[in-house]
mmCIF file with all atom_site columns, C-alpha atoms in Angstrom:
data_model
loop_
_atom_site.group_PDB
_atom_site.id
_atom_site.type_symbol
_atom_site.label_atom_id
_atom_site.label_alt_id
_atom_site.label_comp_id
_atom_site.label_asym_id
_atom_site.label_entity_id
_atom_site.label_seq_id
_atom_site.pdbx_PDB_ins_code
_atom_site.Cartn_x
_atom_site.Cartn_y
_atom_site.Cartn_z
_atom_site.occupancy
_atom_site.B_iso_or_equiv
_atom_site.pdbx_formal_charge
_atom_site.auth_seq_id
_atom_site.auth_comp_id
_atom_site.auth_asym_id
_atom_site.auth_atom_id
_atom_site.pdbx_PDB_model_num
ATOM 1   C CA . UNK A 1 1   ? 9.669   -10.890 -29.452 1.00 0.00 ? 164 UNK A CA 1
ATOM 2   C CA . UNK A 1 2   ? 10.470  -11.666 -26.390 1.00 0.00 ? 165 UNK A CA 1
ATOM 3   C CA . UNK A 1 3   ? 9.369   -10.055 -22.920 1.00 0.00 ? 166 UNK A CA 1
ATOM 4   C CA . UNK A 1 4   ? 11.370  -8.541  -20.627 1.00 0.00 ? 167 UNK A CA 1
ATOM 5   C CA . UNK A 1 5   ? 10.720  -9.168  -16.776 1.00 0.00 ? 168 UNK A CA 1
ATOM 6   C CA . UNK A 1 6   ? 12.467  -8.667  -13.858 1.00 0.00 ? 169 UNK A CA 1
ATOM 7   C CA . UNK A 1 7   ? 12.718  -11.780 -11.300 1.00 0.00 ? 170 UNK A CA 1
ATOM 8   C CA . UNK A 1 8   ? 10.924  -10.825 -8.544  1.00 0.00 ? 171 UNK A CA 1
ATOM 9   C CA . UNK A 1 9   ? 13.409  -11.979 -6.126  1.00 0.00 ? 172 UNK A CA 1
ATOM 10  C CA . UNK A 1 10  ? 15.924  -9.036  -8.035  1.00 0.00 ? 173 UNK A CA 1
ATOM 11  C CA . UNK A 1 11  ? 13.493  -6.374  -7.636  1.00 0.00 ? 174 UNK A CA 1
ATOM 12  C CA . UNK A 1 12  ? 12.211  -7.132  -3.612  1.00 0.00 ? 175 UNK A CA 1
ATOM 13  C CA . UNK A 1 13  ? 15.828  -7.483  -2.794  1.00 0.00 ? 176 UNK A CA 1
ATOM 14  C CA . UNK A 1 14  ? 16.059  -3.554  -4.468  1.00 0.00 ? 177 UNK A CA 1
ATOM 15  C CA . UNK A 1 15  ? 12.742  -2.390  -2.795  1.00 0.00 ? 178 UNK A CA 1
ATOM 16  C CA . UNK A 1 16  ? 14.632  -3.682  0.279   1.00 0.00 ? 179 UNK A CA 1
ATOM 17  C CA . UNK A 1 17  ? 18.052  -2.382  0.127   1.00 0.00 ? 180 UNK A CA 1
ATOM 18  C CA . UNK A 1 18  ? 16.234  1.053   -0.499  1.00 0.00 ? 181 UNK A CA 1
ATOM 19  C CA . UNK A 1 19  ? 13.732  0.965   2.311   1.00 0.00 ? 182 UNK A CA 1
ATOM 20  C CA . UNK A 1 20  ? 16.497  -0.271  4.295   1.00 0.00 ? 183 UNK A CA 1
ATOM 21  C CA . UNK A 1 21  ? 18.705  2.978   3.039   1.00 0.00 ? 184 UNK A CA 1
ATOM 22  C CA . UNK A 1 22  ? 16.318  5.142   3.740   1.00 0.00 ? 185 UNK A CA 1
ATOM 23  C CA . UNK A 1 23  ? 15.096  3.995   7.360   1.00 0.00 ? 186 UNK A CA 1
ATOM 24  C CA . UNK A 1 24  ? 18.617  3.722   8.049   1.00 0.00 ? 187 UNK A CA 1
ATOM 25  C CA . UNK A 1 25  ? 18.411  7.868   7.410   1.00 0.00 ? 188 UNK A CA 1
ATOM 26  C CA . UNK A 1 26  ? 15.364  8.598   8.578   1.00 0.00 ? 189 UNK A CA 1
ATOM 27  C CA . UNK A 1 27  ? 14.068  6.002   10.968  1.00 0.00 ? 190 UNK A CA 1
ATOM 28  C CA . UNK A 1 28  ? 10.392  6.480   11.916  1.00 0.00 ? 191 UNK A CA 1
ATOM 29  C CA . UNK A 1 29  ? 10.115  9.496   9.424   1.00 0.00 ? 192 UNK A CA 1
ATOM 30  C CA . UNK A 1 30  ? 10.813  7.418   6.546   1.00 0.00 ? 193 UNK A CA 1
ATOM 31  C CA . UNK A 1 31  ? 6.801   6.636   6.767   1.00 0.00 ? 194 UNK A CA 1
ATOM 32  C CA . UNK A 1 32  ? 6.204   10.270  6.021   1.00 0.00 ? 195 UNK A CA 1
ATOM 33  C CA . UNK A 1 33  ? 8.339   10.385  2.973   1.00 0.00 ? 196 UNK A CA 1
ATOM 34  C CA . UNK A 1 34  ? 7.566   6.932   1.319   1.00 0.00 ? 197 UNK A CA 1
ATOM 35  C CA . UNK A 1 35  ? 3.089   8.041   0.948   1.00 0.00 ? 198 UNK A CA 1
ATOM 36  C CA . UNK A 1 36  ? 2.916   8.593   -2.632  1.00 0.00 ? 199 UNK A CA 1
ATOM 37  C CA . UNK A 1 37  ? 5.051   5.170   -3.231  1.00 0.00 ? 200 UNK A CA 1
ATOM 38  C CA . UNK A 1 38  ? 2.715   3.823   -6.018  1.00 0.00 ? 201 UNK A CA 1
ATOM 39  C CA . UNK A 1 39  ? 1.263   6.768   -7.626  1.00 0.00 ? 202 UNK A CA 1
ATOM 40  C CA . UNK A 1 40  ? 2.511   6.426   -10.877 1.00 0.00 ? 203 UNK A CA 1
ATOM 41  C CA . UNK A 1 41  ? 1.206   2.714   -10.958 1.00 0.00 ? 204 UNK A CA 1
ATOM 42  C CA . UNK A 1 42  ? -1.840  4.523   -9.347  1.00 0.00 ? 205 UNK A CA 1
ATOM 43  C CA . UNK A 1 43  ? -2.759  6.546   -12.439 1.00 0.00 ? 206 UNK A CA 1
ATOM 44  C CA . UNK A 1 44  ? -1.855  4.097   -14.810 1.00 0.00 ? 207 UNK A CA 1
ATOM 45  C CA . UNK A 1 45  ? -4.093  1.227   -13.375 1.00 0.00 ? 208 UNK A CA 1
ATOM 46  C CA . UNK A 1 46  ? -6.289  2.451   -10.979 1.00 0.00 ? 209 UNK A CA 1
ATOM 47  C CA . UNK A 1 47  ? -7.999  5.848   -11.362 1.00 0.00 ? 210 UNK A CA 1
ATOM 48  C CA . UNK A 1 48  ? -9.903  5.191   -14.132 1.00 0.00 ? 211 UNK A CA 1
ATOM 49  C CA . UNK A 1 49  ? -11.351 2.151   -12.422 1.00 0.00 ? 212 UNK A CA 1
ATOM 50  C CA . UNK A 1 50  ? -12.826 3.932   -9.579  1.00 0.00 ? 213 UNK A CA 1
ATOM 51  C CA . UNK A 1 51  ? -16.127 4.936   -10.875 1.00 0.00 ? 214 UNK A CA 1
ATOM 52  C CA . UNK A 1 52  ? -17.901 6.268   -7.594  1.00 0.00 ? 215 UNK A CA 1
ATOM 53  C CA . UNK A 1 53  ? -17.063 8.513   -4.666  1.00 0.00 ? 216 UNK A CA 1
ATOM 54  C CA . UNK A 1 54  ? -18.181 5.679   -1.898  1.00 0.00 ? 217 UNK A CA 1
ATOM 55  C CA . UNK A 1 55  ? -15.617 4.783   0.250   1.00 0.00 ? 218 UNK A CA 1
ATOM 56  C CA . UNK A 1 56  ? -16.622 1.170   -0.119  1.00 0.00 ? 219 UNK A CA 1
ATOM 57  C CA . UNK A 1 57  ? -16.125 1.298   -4.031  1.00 0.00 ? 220 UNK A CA 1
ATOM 58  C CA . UNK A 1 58  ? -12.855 3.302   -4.343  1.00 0.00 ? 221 UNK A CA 1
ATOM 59  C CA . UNK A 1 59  ? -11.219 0.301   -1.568  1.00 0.00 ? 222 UNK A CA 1
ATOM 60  C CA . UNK A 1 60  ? -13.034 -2.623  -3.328  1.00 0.00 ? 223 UNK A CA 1
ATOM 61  C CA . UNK A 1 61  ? -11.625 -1.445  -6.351  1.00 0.00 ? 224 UNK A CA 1
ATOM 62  C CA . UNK A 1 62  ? -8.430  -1.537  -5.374  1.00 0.00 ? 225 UNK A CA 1
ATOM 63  C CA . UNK A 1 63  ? -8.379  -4.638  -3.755  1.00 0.00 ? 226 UNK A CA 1
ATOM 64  C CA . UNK A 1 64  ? -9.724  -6.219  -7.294  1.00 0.00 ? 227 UNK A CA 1
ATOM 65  C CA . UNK A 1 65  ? -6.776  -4.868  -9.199  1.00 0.00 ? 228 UNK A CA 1
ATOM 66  C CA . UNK A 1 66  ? -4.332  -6.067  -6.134  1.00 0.00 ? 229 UNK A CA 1
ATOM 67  C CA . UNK A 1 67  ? -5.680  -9.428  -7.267  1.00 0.00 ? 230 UNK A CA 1
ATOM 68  C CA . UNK A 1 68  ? -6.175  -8.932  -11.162 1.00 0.00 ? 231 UNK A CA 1
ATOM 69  C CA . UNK A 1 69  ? -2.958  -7.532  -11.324 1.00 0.00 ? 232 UNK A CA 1
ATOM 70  C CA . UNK A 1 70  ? -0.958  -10.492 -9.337  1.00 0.00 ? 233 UNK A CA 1
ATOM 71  C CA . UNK A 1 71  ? -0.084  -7.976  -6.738  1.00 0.00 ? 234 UNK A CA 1
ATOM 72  C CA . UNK A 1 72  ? -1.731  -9.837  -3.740  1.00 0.00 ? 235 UNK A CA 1
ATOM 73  C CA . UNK A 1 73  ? -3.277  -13.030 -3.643  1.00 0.00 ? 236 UNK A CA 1
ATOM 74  C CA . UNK A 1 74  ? -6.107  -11.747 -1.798  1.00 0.00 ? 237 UNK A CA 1
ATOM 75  C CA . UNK A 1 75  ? -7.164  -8.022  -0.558  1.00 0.00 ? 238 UNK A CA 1
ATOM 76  C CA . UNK A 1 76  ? -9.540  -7.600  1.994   1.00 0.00 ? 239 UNK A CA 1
ATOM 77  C CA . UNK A 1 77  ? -11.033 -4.554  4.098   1.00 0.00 ? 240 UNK A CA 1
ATOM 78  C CA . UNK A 1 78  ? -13.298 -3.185  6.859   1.00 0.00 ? 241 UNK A CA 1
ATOM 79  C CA . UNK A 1 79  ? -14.285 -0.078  7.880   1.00 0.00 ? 242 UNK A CA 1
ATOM 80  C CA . UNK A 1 80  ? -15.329 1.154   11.333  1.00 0.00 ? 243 UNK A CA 1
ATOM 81  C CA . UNK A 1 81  ? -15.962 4.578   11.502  1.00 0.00 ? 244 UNK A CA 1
ATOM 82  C CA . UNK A 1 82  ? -12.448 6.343   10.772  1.00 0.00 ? 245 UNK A CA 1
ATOM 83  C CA . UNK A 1 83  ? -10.668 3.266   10.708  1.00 0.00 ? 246 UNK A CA 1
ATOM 84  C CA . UNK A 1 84  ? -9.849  1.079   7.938   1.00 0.00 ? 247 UNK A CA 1
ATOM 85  C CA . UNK A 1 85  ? -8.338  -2.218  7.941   1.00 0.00 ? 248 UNK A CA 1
ATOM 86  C CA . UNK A 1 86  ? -6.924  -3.985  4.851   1.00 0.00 ? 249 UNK A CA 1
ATOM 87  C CA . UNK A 1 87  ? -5.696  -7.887  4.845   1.00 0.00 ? 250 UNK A CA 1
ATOM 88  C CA . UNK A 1 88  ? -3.505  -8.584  2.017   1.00 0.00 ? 251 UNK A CA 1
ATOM 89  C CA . UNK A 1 89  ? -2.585  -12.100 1.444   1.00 0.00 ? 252 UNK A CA 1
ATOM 90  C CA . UNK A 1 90  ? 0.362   -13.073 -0.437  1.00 0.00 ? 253 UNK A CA 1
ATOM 91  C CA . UNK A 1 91  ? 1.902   -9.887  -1.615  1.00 0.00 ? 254 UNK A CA 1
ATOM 92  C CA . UNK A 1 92  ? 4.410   -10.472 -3.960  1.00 0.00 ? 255 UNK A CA 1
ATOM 93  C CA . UNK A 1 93  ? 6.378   -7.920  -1.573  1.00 0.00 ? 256 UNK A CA 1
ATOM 94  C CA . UNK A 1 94  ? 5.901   -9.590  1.498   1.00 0.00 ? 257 UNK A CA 1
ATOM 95  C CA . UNK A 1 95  ? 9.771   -11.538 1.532   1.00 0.00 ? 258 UNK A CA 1
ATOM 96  C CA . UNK A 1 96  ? 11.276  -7.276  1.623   1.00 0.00 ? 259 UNK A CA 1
ATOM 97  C CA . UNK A 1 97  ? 8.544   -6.460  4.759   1.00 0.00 ? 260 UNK A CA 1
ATOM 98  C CA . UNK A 1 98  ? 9.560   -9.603  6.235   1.00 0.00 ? 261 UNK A CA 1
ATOM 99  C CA . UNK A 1 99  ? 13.526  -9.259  5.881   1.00 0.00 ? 262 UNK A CA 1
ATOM 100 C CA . UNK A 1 100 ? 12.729  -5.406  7.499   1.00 0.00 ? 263 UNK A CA 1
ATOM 101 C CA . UNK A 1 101 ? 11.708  -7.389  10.904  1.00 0.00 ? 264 UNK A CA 1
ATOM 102 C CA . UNK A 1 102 ? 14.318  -9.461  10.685  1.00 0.00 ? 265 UNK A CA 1
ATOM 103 C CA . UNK A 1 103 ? 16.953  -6.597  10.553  1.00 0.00 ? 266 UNK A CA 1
ATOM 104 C CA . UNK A 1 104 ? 15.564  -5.119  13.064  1.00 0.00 ? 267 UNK A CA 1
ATOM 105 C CA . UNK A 1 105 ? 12.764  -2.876  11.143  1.00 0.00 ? 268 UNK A CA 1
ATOM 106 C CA . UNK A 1 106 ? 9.392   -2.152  11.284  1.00 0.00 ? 269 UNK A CA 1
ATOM 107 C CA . UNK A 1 107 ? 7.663   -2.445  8.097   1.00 0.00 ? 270 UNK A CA 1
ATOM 108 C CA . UNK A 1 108 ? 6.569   1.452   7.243   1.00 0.00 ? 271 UNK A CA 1
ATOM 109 C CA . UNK A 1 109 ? 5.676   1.268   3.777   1.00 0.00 ? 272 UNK A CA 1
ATOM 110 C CA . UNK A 1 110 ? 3.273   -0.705  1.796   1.00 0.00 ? 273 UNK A CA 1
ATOM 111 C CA . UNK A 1 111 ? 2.649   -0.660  -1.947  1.00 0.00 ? 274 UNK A CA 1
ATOM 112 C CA . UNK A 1 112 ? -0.946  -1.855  -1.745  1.00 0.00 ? 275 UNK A CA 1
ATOM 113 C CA . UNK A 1 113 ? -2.256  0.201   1.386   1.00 0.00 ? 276 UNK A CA 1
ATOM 114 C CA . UNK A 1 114 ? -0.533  3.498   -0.859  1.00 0.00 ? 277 UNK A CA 1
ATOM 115 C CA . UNK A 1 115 ? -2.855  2.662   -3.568  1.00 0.00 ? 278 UNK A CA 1
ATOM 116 C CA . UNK A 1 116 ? -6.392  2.686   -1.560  1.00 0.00 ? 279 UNK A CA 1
ATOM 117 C CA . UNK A 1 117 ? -4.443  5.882   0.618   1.00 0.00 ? 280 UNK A CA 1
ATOM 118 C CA . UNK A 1 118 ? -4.125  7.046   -3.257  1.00 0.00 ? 281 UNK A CA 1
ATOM 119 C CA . UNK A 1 119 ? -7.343  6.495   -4.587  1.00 0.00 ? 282 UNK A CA 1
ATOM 120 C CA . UNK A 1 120 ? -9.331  7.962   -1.245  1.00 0.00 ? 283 UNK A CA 1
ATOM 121 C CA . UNK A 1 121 ? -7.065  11.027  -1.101  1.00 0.00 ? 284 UNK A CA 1
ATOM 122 C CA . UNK A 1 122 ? -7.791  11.681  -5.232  1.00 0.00 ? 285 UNK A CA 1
ATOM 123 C CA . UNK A 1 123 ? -11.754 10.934  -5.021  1.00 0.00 ? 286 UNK A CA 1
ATOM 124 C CA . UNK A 1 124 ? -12.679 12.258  -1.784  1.00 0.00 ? 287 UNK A CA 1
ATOM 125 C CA . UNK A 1 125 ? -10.000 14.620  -1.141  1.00 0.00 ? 288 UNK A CA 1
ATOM 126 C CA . UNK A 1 126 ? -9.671  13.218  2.111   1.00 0.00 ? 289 UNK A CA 1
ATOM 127 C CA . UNK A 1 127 ? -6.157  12.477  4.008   1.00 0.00 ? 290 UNK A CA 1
ATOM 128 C CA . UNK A 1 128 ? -5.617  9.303   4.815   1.00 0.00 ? 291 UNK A CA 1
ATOM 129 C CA . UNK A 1 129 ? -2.422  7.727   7.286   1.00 0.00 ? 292 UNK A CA 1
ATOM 130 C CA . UNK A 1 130 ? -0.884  4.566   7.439   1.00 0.00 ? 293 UNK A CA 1
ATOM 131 C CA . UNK A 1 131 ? -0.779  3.789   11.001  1.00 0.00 ? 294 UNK A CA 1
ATOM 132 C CA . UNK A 1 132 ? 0.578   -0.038  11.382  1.00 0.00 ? 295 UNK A CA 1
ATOM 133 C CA . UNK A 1 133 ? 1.811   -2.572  8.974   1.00 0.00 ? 296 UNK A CA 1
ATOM 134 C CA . UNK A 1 134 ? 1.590   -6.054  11.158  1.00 0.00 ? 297 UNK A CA 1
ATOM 135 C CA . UNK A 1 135 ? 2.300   -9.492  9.483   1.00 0.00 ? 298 UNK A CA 1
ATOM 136 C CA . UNK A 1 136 ? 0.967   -12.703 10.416  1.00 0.00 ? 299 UNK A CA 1
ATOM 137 C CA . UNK A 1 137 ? 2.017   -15.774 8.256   1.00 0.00 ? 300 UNK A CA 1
ATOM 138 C CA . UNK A 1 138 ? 1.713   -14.424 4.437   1.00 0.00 ? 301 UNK A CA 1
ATOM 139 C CA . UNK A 1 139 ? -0.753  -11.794 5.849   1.00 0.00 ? 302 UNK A CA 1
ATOM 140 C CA . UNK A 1 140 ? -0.112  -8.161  5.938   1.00 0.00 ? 303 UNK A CA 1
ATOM 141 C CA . UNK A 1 141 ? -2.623  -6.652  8.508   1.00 0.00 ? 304 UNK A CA 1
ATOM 142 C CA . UNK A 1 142 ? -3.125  -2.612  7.616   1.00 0.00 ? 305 UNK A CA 1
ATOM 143 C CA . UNK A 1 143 ? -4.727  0.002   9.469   1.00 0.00 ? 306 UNK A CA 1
ATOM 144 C CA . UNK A 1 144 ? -5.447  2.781   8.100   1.00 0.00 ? 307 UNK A CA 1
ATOM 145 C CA . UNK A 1 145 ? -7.048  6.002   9.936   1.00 0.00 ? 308 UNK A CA 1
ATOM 146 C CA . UNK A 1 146 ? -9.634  8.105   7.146   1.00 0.00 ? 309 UNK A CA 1
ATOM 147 C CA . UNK A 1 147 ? -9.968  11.811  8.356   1.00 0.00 ? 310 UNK A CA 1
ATOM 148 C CA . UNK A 1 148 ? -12.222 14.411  7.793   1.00 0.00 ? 311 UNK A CA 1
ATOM 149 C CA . UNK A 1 149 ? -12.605 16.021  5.086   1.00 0.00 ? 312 UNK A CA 1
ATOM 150 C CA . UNK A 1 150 ? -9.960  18.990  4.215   1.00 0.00 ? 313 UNK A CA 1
ATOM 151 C CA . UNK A 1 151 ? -11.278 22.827  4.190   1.00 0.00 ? 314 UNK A CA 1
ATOM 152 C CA . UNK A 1 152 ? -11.921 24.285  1.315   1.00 0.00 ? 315 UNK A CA 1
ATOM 153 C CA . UNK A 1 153 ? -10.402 27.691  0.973   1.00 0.00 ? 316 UNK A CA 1
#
Protein backbone atom coordinates (compact mmCIF):
# COMPACT_ATOMS: atom_id res chain seq x y z
CA UNK A 1 0.00 0.00 0.00
CA UNK A 2 1.11 2.96 -0.80
CA UNK A 3 1.82 6.17 1.45
CA UNK A 4 0.30 9.20 1.24
CA UNK A 5 2.47 12.48 1.69
CA UNK A 6 2.04 15.83 1.05
CA UNK A 7 4.98 17.71 -0.98
CA UNK A 8 6.34 19.92 1.26
CA UNK A 9 6.47 22.72 -1.09
CA UNK A 10 2.18 22.25 -1.13
CA UNK A 11 1.91 22.39 2.48
CA UNK A 12 4.61 25.61 3.32
CA UNK A 13 2.93 27.41 0.52
CA UNK A 14 -0.59 26.65 2.84
CA UNK A 15 1.18 27.43 6.22
CA UNK A 16 2.00 30.63 4.28
CA UNK A 17 -1.07 31.77 2.64
CA UNK A 18 -2.63 31.28 6.22
CA UNK A 19 -0.07 33.13 8.28
CA UNK A 20 -0.20 35.59 5.63
CA UNK A 21 -4.30 35.70 6.08
CA UNK A 22 -4.14 36.03 9.36
CA UNK A 23 -1.34 38.83 9.84
CA UNK A 24 -3.06 40.49 7.16
CA UNK A 25 -6.11 40.61 10.04
CA UNK A 26 -4.37 40.91 12.88
CA UNK A 27 -0.91 42.26 12.32
CA UNK A 28 1.33 42.12 15.42
CA UNK A 29 -1.51 40.27 17.41
CA UNK A 30 -1.44 37.41 15.20
CA UNK A 31 1.65 36.25 17.63
CA UNK A 32 -0.83 36.05 20.44
CA UNK A 33 -3.26 33.87 18.65
CA UNK A 34 -0.89 31.45 16.71
CA UNK A 35 0.93 29.95 20.69
CA UNK A 36 -0.59 26.65 20.83
CA UNK A 37 0.34 26.10 16.89
CA UNK A 38 1.78 22.54 17.41
CA UNK A 39 0.02 21.14 20.29
CA UNK A 40 -1.61 18.42 18.82
CA UNK A 41 1.80 17.25 17.26
CA UNK A 42 2.93 18.17 20.87
CA UNK A 43 0.99 15.38 22.59
CA UNK A 44 1.37 12.99 20.03
CA UNK A 45 5.28 13.11 19.88
CA UNK A 46 6.57 14.91 22.55
CA UNK A 47 5.06 14.67 26.05
CA UNK A 48 5.74 11.38 26.72
CA UNK A 49 9.38 11.97 25.90
CA UNK A 50 9.99 14.51 28.47
CA UNK A 51 10.85 12.48 31.43
CA UNK A 52 12.11 15.26 33.96
CA UNK A 53 10.99 18.67 35.16
CA UNK A 54 14.65 20.38 34.34
CA UNK A 55 14.45 23.00 32.08
CA UNK A 56 17.52 21.67 30.34
CA UNK A 57 15.78 18.19 29.67
CA UNK A 58 12.25 19.27 28.60
CA UNK A 59 14.34 21.80 25.66
CA UNK A 60 16.93 19.05 24.83
CA UNK A 61 14.19 16.88 24.29
CA UNK A 62 12.64 18.74 21.99
CA UNK A 63 15.37 19.69 20.03
CA UNK A 64 16.11 15.68 19.58
CA UNK A 65 12.69 15.05 18.14
CA UNK A 66 13.10 18.43 15.86
CA UNK A 67 15.94 16.33 14.46
CA UNK A 68 14.55 12.64 14.76
CA UNK A 69 11.53 13.73 13.34
CA UNK A 70 13.10 15.63 10.08
CA UNK A 71 11.66 18.80 11.41
CA UNK A 72 15.02 20.75 11.66
CA UNK A 73 18.28 19.77 10.64
CA UNK A 74 19.73 20.88 13.77
CA UNK A 75 18.14 22.41 17.18
CA UNK A 76 20.16 24.15 19.46
CA UNK A 77 19.63 26.23 22.82
CA UNK A 78 20.98 28.38 25.68
CA UNK A 79 19.72 29.62 28.61
CA UNK A 80 20.66 32.76 30.55
CA UNK A 81 18.66 33.37 33.35
CA UNK A 82 15.00 34.08 31.90
CA UNK A 83 16.09 33.99 28.51
CA UNK A 84 16.20 31.24 26.15
CA UNK A 85 17.63 31.08 22.82
CA UNK A 86 16.96 28.29 20.28
CA UNK A 87 18.99 27.93 16.75
CA UNK A 88 17.18 25.82 14.39
CA UNK A 89 18.93 24.91 11.29
CA UNK A 90 17.18 23.86 8.28
CA UNK A 91 13.56 23.83 9.19
CA UNK A 92 11.64 22.29 6.72
CA UNK A 93 9.44 25.60 7.25
CA UNK A 94 11.97 28.01 6.79
CA UNK A 95 11.00 28.85 2.65
CA UNK A 96 7.07 30.19 4.44
CA UNK A 97 9.24 32.44 7.30
CA UNK A 98 11.36 33.54 4.59
CA UNK A 99 8.57 34.48 1.89
CA UNK A 100 6.86 36.47 5.24
CA UNK A 101 10.07 38.97 4.99
CA UNK A 102 9.87 39.17 1.66
CA UNK A 103 6.17 40.39 1.66
CA UNK A 104 6.83 42.59 3.93
CA UNK A 105 6.28 40.36 7.29
CA UNK A 106 7.88 39.60 10.26
CA UNK A 107 8.05 36.05 11.00
CA UNK A 108 5.65 35.65 14.34
CA UNK A 109 5.14 32.10 14.52
CA UNK A 110 7.34 29.15 14.74
CA UNK A 111 6.41 25.48 14.84
CA UNK A 112 9.53 24.35 16.68
CA UNK A 113 9.94 27.26 19.35
CA UNK A 114 5.76 26.31 20.09
CA UNK A 115 6.85 22.91 20.94
CA UNK A 116 9.69 23.72 23.75
CA UNK A 117 6.96 26.94 24.70
CA UNK A 118 4.61 23.64 24.86
CA UNK A 119 6.52 21.32 26.70
CA UNK A 120 7.83 24.11 29.49
CA UNK A 121 4.31 25.51 29.92
CA UNK A 122 2.87 21.55 30.47
CA UNK A 123 5.90 20.40 32.88
CA UNK A 124 6.63 23.39 34.78
CA UNK A 125 3.52 25.25 34.48
CA UNK A 126 5.44 28.13 33.63
CA UNK A 127 4.46 30.83 30.75
CA UNK A 128 6.67 31.15 28.30
CA UNK A 129 6.69 34.13 25.15
CA UNK A 130 8.06 34.15 21.91
CA UNK A 131 9.77 37.36 21.67
CA UNK A 132 11.80 37.41 18.13
CA UNK A 133 12.02 35.06 15.28
CA UNK A 134 15.39 36.38 13.31
CA UNK A 135 16.84 34.39 10.30
CA UNK A 136 20.26 34.25 9.20
CA UNK A 137 21.07 31.98 6.14
CA UNK A 138 18.99 28.57 6.88
CA UNK A 139 19.10 29.64 10.60
CA UNK A 140 16.15 30.60 12.60
CA UNK A 141 17.49 32.52 15.71
CA UNK A 142 14.61 32.29 18.72
CA UNK A 143 14.36 34.02 21.84
CA UNK A 144 12.35 33.05 24.10
CA UNK A 145 11.66 34.88 27.64
CA UNK A 146 10.78 31.88 30.66
CA UNK A 147 8.76 33.61 33.53
CA UNK A 148 8.09 32.88 36.88
CA UNK A 149 6.25 30.54 37.97
CA UNK A 150 2.22 31.09 37.95
CA UNK A 151 0.28 31.38 41.50
CA UNK A 152 -1.35 28.78 42.66
CA UNK A 153 -4.83 29.56 43.82
Amino acid sequence: MKKNTIPQDYANNLIYDLQKAFWDERGKGARFRTTTVGREYFLEKCLDLIQSSDVDHIIQTICEVIQDENIAVSASFSIDDRLLQIQVEGCIHLQVEKKLIEHGVEPFTCVPANLIVLAIEEKLDRPVELAEVKIEDAVCNIQLVLFDERPSL
